[in-house]
CSV table of C-alpha atoms and ligand atoms in Angstrom, one decimal:
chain,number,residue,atom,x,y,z
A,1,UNK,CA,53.4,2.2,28.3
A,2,UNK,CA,56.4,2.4,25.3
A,3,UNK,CA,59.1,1.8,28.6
A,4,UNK,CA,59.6,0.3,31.4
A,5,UNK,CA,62.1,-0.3,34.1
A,6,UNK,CA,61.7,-2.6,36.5
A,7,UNK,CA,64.1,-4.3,39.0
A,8,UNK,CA,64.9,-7.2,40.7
A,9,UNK,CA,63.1,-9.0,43.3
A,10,UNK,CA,64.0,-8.7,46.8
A,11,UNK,CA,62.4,-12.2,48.1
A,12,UNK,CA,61.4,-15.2,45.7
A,13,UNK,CA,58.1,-15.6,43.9
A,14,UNK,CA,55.1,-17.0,46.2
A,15,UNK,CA,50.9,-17.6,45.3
A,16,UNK,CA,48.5,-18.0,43.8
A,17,UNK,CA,47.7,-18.1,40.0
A,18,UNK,CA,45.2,-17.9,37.5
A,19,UNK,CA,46.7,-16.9,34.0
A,20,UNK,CA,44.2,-15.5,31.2
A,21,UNK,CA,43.0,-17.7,28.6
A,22,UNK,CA,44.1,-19.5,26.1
A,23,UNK,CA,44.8,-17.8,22.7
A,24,UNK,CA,44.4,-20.4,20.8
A,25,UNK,CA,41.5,-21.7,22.0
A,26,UNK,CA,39.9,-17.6,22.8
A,27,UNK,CA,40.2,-17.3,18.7
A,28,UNK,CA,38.6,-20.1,18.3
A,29,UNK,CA,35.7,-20.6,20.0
A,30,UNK,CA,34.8,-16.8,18.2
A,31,UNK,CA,35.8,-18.1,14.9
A,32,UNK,CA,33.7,-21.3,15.3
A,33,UNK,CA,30.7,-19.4,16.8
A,34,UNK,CA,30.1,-16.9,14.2
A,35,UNK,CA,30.2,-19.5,11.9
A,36,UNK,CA,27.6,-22.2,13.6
A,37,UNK,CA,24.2,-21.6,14.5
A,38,UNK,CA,22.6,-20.0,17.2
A,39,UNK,CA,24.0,-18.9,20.2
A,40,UNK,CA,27.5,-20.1,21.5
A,41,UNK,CA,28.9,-18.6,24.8
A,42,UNK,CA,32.2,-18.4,25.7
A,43,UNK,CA,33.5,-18.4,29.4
A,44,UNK,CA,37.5,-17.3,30.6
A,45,UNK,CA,37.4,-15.9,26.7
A,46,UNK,CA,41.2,-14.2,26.5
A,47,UNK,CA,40.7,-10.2,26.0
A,48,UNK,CA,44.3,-9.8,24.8
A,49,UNK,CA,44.4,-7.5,21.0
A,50,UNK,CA,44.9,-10.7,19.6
A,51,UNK,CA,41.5,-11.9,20.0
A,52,UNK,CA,39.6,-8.7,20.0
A,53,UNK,CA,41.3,-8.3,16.5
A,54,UNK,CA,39.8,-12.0,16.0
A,55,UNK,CA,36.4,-10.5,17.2
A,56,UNK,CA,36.4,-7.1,15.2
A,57,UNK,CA,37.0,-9.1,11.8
A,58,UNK,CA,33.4,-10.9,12.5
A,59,UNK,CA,31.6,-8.1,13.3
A,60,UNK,CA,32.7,-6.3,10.1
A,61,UNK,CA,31.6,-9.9,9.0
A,62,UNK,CA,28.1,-9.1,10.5
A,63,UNK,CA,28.2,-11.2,13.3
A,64,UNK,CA,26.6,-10.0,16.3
A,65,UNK,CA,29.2,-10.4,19.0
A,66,UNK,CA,29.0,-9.1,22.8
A,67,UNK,CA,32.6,-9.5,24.9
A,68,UNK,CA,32.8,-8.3,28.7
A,69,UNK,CA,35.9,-9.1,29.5
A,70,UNK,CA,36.2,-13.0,29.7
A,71,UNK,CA,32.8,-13.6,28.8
A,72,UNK,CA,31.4,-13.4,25.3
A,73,UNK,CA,28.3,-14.0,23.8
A,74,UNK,CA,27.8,-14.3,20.1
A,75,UNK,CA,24.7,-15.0,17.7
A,76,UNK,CA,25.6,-16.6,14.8
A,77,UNK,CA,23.4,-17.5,11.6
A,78,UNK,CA,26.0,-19.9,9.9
A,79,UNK,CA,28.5,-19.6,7.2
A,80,UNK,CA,25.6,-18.1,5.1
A,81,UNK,CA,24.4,-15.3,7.1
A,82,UNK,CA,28.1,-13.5,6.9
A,83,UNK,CA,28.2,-10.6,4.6
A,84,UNK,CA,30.3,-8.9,2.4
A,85,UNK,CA,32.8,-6.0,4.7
A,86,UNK,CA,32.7,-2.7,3.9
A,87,UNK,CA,35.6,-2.5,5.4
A,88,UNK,CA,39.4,-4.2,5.5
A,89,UNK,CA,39.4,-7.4,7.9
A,90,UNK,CA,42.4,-5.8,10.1
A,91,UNK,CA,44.4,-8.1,12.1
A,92,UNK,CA,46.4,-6.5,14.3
A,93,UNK,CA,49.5,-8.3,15.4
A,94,UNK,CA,47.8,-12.3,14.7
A,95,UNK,CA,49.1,-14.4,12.6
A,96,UNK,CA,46.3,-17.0,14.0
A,97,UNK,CA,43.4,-14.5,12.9
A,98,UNK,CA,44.4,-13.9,9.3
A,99,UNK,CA,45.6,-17.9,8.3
A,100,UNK,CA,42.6,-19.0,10.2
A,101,UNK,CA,40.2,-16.3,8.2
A,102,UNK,CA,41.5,-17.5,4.7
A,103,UNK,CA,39.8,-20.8,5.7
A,104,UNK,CA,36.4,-19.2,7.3
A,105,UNK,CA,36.3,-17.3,3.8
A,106,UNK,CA,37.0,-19.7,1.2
A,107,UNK,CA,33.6,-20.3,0.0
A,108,UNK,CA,31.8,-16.6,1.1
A,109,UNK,CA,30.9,-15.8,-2.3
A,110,UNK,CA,32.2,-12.2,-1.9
A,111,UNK,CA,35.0,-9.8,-1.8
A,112,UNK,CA,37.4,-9.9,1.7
A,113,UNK,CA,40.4,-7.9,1.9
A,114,UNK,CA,43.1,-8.8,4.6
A,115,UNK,CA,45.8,-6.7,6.3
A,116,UNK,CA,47.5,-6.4,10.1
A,117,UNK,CA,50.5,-4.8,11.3
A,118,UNK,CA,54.3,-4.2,10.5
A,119,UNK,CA,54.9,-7.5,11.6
A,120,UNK,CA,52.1,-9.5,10.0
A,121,UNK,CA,53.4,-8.3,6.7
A,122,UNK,CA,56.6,-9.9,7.2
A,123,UNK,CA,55.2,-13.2,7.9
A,124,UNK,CA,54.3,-15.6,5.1
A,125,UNK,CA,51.4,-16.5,3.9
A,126,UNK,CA,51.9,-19.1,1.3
A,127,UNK,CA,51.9,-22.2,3.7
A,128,UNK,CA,47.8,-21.1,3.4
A,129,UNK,CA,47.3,-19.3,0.8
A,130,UNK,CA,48.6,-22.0,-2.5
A,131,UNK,CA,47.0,-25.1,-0.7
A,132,UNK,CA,43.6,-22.8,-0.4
A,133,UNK,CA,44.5,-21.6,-4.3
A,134,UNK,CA,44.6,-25.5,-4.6
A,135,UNK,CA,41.1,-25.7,-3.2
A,136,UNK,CA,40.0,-23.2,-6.2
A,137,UNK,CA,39.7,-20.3,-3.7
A,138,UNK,CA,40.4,-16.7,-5.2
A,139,UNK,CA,43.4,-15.2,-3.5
A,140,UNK,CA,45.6,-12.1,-4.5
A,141,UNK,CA,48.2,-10.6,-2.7
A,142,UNK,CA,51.7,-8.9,-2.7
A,143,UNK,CA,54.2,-10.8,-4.2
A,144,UNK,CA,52.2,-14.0,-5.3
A,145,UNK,CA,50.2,-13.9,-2.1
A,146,UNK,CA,52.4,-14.7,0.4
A,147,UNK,CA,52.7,-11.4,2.1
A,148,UNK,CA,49.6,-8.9,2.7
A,149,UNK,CA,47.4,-7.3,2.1
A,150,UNK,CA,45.6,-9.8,1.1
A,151,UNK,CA,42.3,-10.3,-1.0
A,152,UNK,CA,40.1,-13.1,-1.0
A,153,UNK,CA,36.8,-13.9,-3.0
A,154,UNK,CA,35.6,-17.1,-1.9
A,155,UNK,CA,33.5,-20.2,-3.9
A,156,UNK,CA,33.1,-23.0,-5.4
A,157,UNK,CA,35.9,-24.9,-2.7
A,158,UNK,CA,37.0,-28.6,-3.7
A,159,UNK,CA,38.6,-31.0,-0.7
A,160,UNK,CA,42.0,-32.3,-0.9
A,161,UNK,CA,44.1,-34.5,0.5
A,162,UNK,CA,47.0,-31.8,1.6
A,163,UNK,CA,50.4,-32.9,3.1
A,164,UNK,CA,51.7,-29.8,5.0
A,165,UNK,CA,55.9,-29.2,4.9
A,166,UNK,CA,55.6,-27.4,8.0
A,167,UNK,CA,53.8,-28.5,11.2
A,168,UNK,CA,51.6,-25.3,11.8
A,169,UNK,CA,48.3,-25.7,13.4
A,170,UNK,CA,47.6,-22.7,11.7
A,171,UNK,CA,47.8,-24.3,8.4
A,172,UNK,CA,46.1,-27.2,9.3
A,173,UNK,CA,43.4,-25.6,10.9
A,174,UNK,CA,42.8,-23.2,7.9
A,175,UNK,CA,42.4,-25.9,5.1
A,176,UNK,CA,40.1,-27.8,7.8
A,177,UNK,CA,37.7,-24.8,8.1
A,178,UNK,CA,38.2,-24.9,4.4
A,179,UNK,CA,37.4,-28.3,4.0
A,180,UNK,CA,34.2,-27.7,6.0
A,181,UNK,CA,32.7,-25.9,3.0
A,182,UNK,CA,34.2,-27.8,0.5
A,183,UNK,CA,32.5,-30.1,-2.1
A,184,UNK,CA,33.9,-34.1,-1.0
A,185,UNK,CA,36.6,-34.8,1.4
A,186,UNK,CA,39.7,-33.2,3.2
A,187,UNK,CA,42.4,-34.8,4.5
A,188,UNK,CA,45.6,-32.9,6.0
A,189,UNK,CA,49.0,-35.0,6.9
A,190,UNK,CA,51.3,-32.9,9.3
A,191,UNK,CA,55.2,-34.2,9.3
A,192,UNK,CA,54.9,-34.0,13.4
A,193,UNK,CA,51.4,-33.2,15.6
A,194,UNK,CA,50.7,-29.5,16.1
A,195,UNK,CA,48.5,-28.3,18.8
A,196,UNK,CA,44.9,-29.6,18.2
A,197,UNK,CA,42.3,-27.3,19.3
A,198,UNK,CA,41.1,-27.3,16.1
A,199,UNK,CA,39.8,-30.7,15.9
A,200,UNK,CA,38.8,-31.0,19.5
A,201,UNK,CA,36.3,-27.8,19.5
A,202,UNK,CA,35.0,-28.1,15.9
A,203,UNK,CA,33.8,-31.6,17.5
A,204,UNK,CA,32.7,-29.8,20.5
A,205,UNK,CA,30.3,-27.7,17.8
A,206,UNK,CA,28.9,-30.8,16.0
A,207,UNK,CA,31.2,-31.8,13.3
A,208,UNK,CA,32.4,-34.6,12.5
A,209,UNK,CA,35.8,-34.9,12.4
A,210,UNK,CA,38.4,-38.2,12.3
A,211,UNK,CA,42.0,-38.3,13.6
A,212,UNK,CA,44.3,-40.7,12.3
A,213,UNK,CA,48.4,-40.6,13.7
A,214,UNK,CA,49.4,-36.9,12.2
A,215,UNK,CA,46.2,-37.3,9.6
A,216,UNK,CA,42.9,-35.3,10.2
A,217,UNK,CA,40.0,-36.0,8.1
A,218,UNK,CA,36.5,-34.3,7.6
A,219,UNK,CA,33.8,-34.6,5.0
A,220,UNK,CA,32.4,-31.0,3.2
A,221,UNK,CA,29.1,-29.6,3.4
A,222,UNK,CA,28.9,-29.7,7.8
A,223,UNK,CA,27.6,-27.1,9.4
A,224,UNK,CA,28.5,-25.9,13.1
A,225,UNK,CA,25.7,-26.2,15.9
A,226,UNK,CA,26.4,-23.4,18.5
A,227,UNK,CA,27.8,-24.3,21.8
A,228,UNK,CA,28.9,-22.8,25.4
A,229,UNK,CA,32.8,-22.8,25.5
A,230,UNK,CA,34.7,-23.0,29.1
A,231,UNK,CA,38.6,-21.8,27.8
A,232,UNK,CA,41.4,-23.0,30.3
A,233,UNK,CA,43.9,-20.9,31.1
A,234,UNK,CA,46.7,-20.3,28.7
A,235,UNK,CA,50.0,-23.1,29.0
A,236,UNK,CA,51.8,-20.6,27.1
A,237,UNK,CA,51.4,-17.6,29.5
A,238,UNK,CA,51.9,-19.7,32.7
A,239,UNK,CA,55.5,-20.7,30.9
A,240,UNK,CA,56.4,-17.9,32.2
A,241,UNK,CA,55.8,-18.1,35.7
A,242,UNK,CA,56.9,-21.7,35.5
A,243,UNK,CA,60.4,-20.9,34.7
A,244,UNK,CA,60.4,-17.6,37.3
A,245,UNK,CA,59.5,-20.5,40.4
A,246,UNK,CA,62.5,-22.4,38.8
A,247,UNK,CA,64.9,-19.8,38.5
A,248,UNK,CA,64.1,-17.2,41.5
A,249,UNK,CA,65.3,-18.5,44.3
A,250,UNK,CA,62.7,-19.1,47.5
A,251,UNK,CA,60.0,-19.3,44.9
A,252,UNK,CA,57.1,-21.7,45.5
A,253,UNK,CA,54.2,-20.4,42.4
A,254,UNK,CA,50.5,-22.6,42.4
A,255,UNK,CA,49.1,-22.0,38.7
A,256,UNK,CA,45.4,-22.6,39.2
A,257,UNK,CA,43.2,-24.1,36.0
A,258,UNK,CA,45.8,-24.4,33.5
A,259,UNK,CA,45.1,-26.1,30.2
A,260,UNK,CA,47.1,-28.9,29.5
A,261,UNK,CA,46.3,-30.5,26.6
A,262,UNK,CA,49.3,-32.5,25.5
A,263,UNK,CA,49.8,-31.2,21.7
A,264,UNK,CA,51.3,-28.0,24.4
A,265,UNK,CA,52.7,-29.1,27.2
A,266,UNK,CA,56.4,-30.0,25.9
A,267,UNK,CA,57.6,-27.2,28.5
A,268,UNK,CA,56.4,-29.3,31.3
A,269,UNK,CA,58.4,-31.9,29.6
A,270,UNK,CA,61.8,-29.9,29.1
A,271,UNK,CA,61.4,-29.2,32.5
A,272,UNK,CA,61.2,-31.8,34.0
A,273,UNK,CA,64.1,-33.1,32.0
A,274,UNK,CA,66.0,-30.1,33.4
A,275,UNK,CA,65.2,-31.5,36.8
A,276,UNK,CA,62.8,-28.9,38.0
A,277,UNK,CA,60.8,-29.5,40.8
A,278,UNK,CA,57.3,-29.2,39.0
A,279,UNK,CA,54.1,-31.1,40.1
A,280,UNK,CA,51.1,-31.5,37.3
A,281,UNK,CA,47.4,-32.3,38.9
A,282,UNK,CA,44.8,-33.0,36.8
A,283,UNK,CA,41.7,-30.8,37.8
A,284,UNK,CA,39.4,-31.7,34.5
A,285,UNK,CA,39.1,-33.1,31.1
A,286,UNK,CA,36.6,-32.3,29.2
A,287,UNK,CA,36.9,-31.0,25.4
A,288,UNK,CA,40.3,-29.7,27.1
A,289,UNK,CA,42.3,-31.5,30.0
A,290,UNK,CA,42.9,-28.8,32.6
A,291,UNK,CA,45.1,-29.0,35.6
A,292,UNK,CA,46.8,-27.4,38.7
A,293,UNK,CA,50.7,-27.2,38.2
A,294,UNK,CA,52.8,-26.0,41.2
A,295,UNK,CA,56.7,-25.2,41.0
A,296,UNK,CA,59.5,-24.3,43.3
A,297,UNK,CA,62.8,-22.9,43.1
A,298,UNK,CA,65.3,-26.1,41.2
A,299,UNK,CA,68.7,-26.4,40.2
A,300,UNK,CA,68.4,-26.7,36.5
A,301,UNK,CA,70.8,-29.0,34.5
A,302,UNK,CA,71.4,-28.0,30.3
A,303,UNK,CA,69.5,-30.4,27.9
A,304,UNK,CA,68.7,-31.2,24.4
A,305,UNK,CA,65.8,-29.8,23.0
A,306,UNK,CA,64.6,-30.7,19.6
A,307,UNK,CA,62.7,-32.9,17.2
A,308,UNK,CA,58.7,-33.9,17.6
A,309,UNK,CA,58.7,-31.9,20.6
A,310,UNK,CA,59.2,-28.6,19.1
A,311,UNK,CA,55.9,-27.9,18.0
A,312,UNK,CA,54.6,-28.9,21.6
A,313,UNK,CA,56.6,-26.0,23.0
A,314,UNK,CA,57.6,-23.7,19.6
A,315,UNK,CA,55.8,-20.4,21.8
A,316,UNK,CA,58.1,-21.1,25.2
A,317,UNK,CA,61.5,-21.1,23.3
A,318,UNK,CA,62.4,-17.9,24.7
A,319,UNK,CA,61.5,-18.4,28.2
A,320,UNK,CA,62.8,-22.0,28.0
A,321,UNK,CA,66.2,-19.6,26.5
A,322,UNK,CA,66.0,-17.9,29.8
A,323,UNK,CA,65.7,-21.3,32.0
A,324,UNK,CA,68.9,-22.4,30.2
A,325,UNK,CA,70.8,-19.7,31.1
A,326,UNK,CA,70.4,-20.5,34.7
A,327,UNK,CA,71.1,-24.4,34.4
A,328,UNK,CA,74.3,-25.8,34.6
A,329,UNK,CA,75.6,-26.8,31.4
A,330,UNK,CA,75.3,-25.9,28.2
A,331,UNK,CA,71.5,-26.3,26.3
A,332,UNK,CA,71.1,-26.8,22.5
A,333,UNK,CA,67.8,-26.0,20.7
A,334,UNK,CA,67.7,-27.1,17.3
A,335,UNK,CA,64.9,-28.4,14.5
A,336,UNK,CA,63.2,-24.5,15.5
A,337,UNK,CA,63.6,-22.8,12.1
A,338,UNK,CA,59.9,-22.1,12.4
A,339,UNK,CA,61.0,-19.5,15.0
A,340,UNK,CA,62.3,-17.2,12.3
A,341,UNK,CA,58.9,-16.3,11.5
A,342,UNK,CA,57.3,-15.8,14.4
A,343,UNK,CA,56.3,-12.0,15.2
A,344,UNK,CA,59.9,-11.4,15.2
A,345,UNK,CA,62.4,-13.8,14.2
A,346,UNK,CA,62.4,-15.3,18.0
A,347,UNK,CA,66.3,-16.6,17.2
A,348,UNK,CA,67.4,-13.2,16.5
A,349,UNK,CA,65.8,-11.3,19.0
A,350,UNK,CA,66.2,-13.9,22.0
A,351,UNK,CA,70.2,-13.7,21.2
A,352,UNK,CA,70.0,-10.2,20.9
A,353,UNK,CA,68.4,-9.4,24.2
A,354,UNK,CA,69.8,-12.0,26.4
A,355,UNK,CA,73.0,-11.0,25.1
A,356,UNK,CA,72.5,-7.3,26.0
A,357,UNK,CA,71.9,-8.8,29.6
A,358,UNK,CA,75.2,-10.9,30.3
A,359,UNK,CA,74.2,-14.2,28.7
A,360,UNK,CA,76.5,-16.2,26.8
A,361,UNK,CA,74.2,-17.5,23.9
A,362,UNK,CA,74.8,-18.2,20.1
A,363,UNK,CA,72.3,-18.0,17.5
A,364,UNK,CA,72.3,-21.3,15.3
A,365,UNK,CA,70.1,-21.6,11.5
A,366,UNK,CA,67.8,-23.7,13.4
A,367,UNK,CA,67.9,-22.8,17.3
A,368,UNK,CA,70.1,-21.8,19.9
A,369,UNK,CA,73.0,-22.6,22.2
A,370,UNK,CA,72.8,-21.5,25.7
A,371,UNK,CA,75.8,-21.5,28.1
A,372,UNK,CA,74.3,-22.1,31.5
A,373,UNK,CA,75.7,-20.1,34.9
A,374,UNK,CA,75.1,-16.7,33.4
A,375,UNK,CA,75.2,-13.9,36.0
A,376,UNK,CA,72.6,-11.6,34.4
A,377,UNK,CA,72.9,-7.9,34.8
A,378,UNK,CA,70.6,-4.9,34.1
A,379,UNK,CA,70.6,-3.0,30.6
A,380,UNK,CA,68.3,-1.5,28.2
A,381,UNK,CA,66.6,-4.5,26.3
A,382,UNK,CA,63.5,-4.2,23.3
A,383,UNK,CA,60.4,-6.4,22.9
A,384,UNK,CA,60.3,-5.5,19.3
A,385,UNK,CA,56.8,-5.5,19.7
A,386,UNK,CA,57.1,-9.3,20.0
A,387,UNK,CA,54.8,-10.0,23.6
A,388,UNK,CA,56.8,-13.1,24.2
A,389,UNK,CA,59.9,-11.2,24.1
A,390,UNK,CA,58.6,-8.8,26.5
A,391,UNK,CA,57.2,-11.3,29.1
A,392,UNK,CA,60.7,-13.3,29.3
A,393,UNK,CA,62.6,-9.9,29.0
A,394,UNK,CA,60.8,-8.9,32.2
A,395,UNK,CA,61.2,-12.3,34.0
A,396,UNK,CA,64.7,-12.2,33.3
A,397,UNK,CA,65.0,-8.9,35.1
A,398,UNK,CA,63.9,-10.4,38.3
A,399,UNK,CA,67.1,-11.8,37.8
A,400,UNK,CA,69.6,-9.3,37.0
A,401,UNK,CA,71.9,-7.1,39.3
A,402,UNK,CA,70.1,-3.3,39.1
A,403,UNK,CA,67.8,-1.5,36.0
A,404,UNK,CA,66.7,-3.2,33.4
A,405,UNK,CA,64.7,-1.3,31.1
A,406,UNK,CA,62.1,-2.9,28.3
A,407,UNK,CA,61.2,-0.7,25.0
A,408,UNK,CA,57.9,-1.3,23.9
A,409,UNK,CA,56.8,-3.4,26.9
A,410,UNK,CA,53.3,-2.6,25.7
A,411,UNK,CA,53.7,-5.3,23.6
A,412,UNK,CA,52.4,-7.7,26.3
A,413,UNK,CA,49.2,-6.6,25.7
A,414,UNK,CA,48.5,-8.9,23.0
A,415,UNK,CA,48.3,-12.2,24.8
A,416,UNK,CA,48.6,-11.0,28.7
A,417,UNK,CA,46.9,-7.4,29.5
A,418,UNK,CA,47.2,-8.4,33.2
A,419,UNK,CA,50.9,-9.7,32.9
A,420,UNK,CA,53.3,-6.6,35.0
A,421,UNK,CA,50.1,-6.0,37.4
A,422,UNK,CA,50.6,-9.6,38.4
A,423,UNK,CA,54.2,-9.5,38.7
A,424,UNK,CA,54.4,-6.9,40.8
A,425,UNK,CA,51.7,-8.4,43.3
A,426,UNK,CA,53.9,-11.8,43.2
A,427,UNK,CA,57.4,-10.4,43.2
A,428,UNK,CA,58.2,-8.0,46.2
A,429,UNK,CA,60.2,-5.1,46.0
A,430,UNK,CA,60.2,-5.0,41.9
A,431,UNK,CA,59.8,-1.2,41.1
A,432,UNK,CA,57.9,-0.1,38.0
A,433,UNK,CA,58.8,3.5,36.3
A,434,UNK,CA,57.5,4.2,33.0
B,1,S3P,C1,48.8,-21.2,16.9
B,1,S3P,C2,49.7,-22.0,16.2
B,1,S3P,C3,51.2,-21.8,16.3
B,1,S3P,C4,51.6,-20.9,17.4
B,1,S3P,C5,50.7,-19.7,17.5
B,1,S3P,C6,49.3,-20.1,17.7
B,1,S3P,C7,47.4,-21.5,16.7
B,1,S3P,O1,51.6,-21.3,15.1
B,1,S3P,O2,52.9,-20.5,17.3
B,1,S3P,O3,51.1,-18.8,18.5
B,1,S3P,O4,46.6,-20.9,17.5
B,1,S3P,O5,47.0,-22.2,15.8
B,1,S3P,P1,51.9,-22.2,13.8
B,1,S3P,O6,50.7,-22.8,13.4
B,1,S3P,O7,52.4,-21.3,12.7
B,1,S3P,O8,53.0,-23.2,14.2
């Protein structure tokens, strides 16, 4: 599927449901079961490229790894029993996998080699790969090692006490699993809280693991105990849905079994402050709080969206884009730099697209400014390959008067293989032509 046209609903957007797992928490629980021991389960596992790229790395690893669609079962024999690949660790399009492997493979004693896509070798490394260097892991890579490929050869790993410019639960997370191996302690400061998966499921596997304010701690030398994982569904995927109840008018949408831990839920936050009629009910909290969130069709006012909250919500600043243009007033996104290297440069392309579509929106160094009231209309919009871009691009449709069509709509595939099959089956009369 390169293309895609699709049109706009007839009637408003009404049921039912469940969105696919979370990403961040799908990578994961692989990651951290082919590292423990024994065997770890994993239920509601997300089978988007993303995480089967996350997957193929550990069985070129030699990790014995069985995935049926949500469910996966993996046997693993600690950080000992991987191996030397014969073959290049390929991403794909995650930025997740390859910072999170640099940690896994900071103390293998042998010879890794990293690459992914087009886009993955735009994106930089350096935020992991010099505090890693720091740890006395081995790294080369193109231009000092901040873009791949990448090689790595791990050993001999020393903690540190690592104060992070940028707050990137990718970066934390990689000098944690880093840390793990390491001889001593690690401690990683964040200027503001990034998501925490990390520190919630390595508990979840036995480890300990002590969080201070925006300071994580964990001793060296701990080894993972395998475990069975139940992963909520994905706050980050239902983003979109939320903001199609808002905007579509006669929408009432029930997102079943969402996960809603609060290091991610700054879109339920924005809106809220918007004045959408959204309603959060806790279902479970376990090693993740999960809950039921139902929306309905609101009149949307313009906000300010920026500071702490921005990591809590840096994957929705498209779709929250696509909100704004339908509030009244204007909306300013700032403190978002981080979105410039994303797997496009999210300012750029969001601007670009919603442009293309009637919106009146600027592009700032740091975020956006989105003139609410838009009327959209119909054109011929790209995803860039960026997933997030597609999803929004295809919500906004819903909206606009006639065609729109979406270049490289495939592109959803990486974090929702299910997302146009459920569209059509919630929005009537939207036509699909590839
Ligand atoms: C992720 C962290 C975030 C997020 C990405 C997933 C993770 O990136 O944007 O989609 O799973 O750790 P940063 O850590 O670079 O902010």
């Amino acid at each position: 599927m390169e293309k895609l046209v699709l049109t706009s609903t007839r009637t408003g957007l009404n049921g039912t449901i469940t969105v696919p797992g979370d990403k961040s928490i799908s990578h994961r629980a692989v990651m951290f079961g082919s590292i423990a021991k024994g065997k770890t389960t994993v239920q509601g596992f997300l089978p988007g490229e993303d995480c089967l790229s996350t997957i193929d790395c550990f069985r070129k690893l030699g990790v014995k790894i069985t995935q049926k669609e949500s469910f996966v079962e993996i046997e693993g024999d600690g950080l000992e029993g991987l191996i030397e690949p014969t073959d290049i660790l390929n991403v794909g399009n995650s930025g997740t996998t390859i910072r999170l492997m640099f940690g896994v493979l900071a103390n293998t004693p042998f010879h890794s080699c990293l690459i992914g896509d087009d886009s993955i070798a735009k994106r930089p490394m350096k935020r992991v790969t010099e505090p890693l260097r720091e740890m006395g892991v081995a790294i080369e890579g193109r231009q000092g090692g901040n873009y791949t490929p990448v090689s790595i050869r791990g050993g001999n790993v020393i903690g540190i006490h690592y104060t992070s410019p940028v707050a990137s639960a990718q970066v934390k997370s990689a000098i944690l699993l880093a840390g793990l191996q390491a001889e001593g302690e690690t401690i990683v400061t964040e200027p503001a809280k990034s998501r925490d998966h990390t520190e919630r499921m390595l508990r979840a596997f036995g480890v300990d693991v002590e969080v201070e304010g925006l300071t994580v701690t964990l001793k060296g030398k701990q080894s993972l105990r395998a475990t069975d994982i139940v992963v909520p569904g994905d706050i980050s995927s239902a983003a979109f849905w939320l903001v199609a109840g808002a905007v579509v008018p006669n929408s009432r949408l029930v997102l079943e079994g969402v996960g809603v831990n609060p290091t991610r839920t700054g879109i339920i936050d924005v809106l809220e402050q918007m004045g959408a009629n959204i309603h959060v009910e806790m279902e479970d909290e376990e090693v993740e709080p999960i809950a039921t969130i139902t929306i309905e069709t609101s009149s949307l006012r313009g906000i300010e969206i920026g500071g702490d909250i921005i990591p809590r919500l840096i994957d929705e600043i498209p779709i929250i884009a696509l909100a704004a243009s339908q509030a009244e007033g204007v909306t300013i996104i700032k403190d978002a730099k981080e979105l410039r290297v994303k797997e496009t440069d999210r300012i750029q392309t969001v601007v670009d697209e919603l442009t293309k579509l009637g919106v009146h929106i600027e592009a700032t160094e740091d975020g956006m400014k989105i003139y609410g009231g838009s009327s959209l209309s119909g054109n011929t919009v790209n995803s860039y390959g960026d997933h997030r871009i597609g999803m929004m691009l295809a919500i906004a449709s819903l909206l606009a008067k006639g065609e729109t069509t979406i270049e490289q709509a495939h592109s959803v595939a990486v974090s929702y293989p299910n997302f146009f099959e459920q569209l059509k089956e919630l929005a009537e009369g939207v036509k699909e032509n590839e």
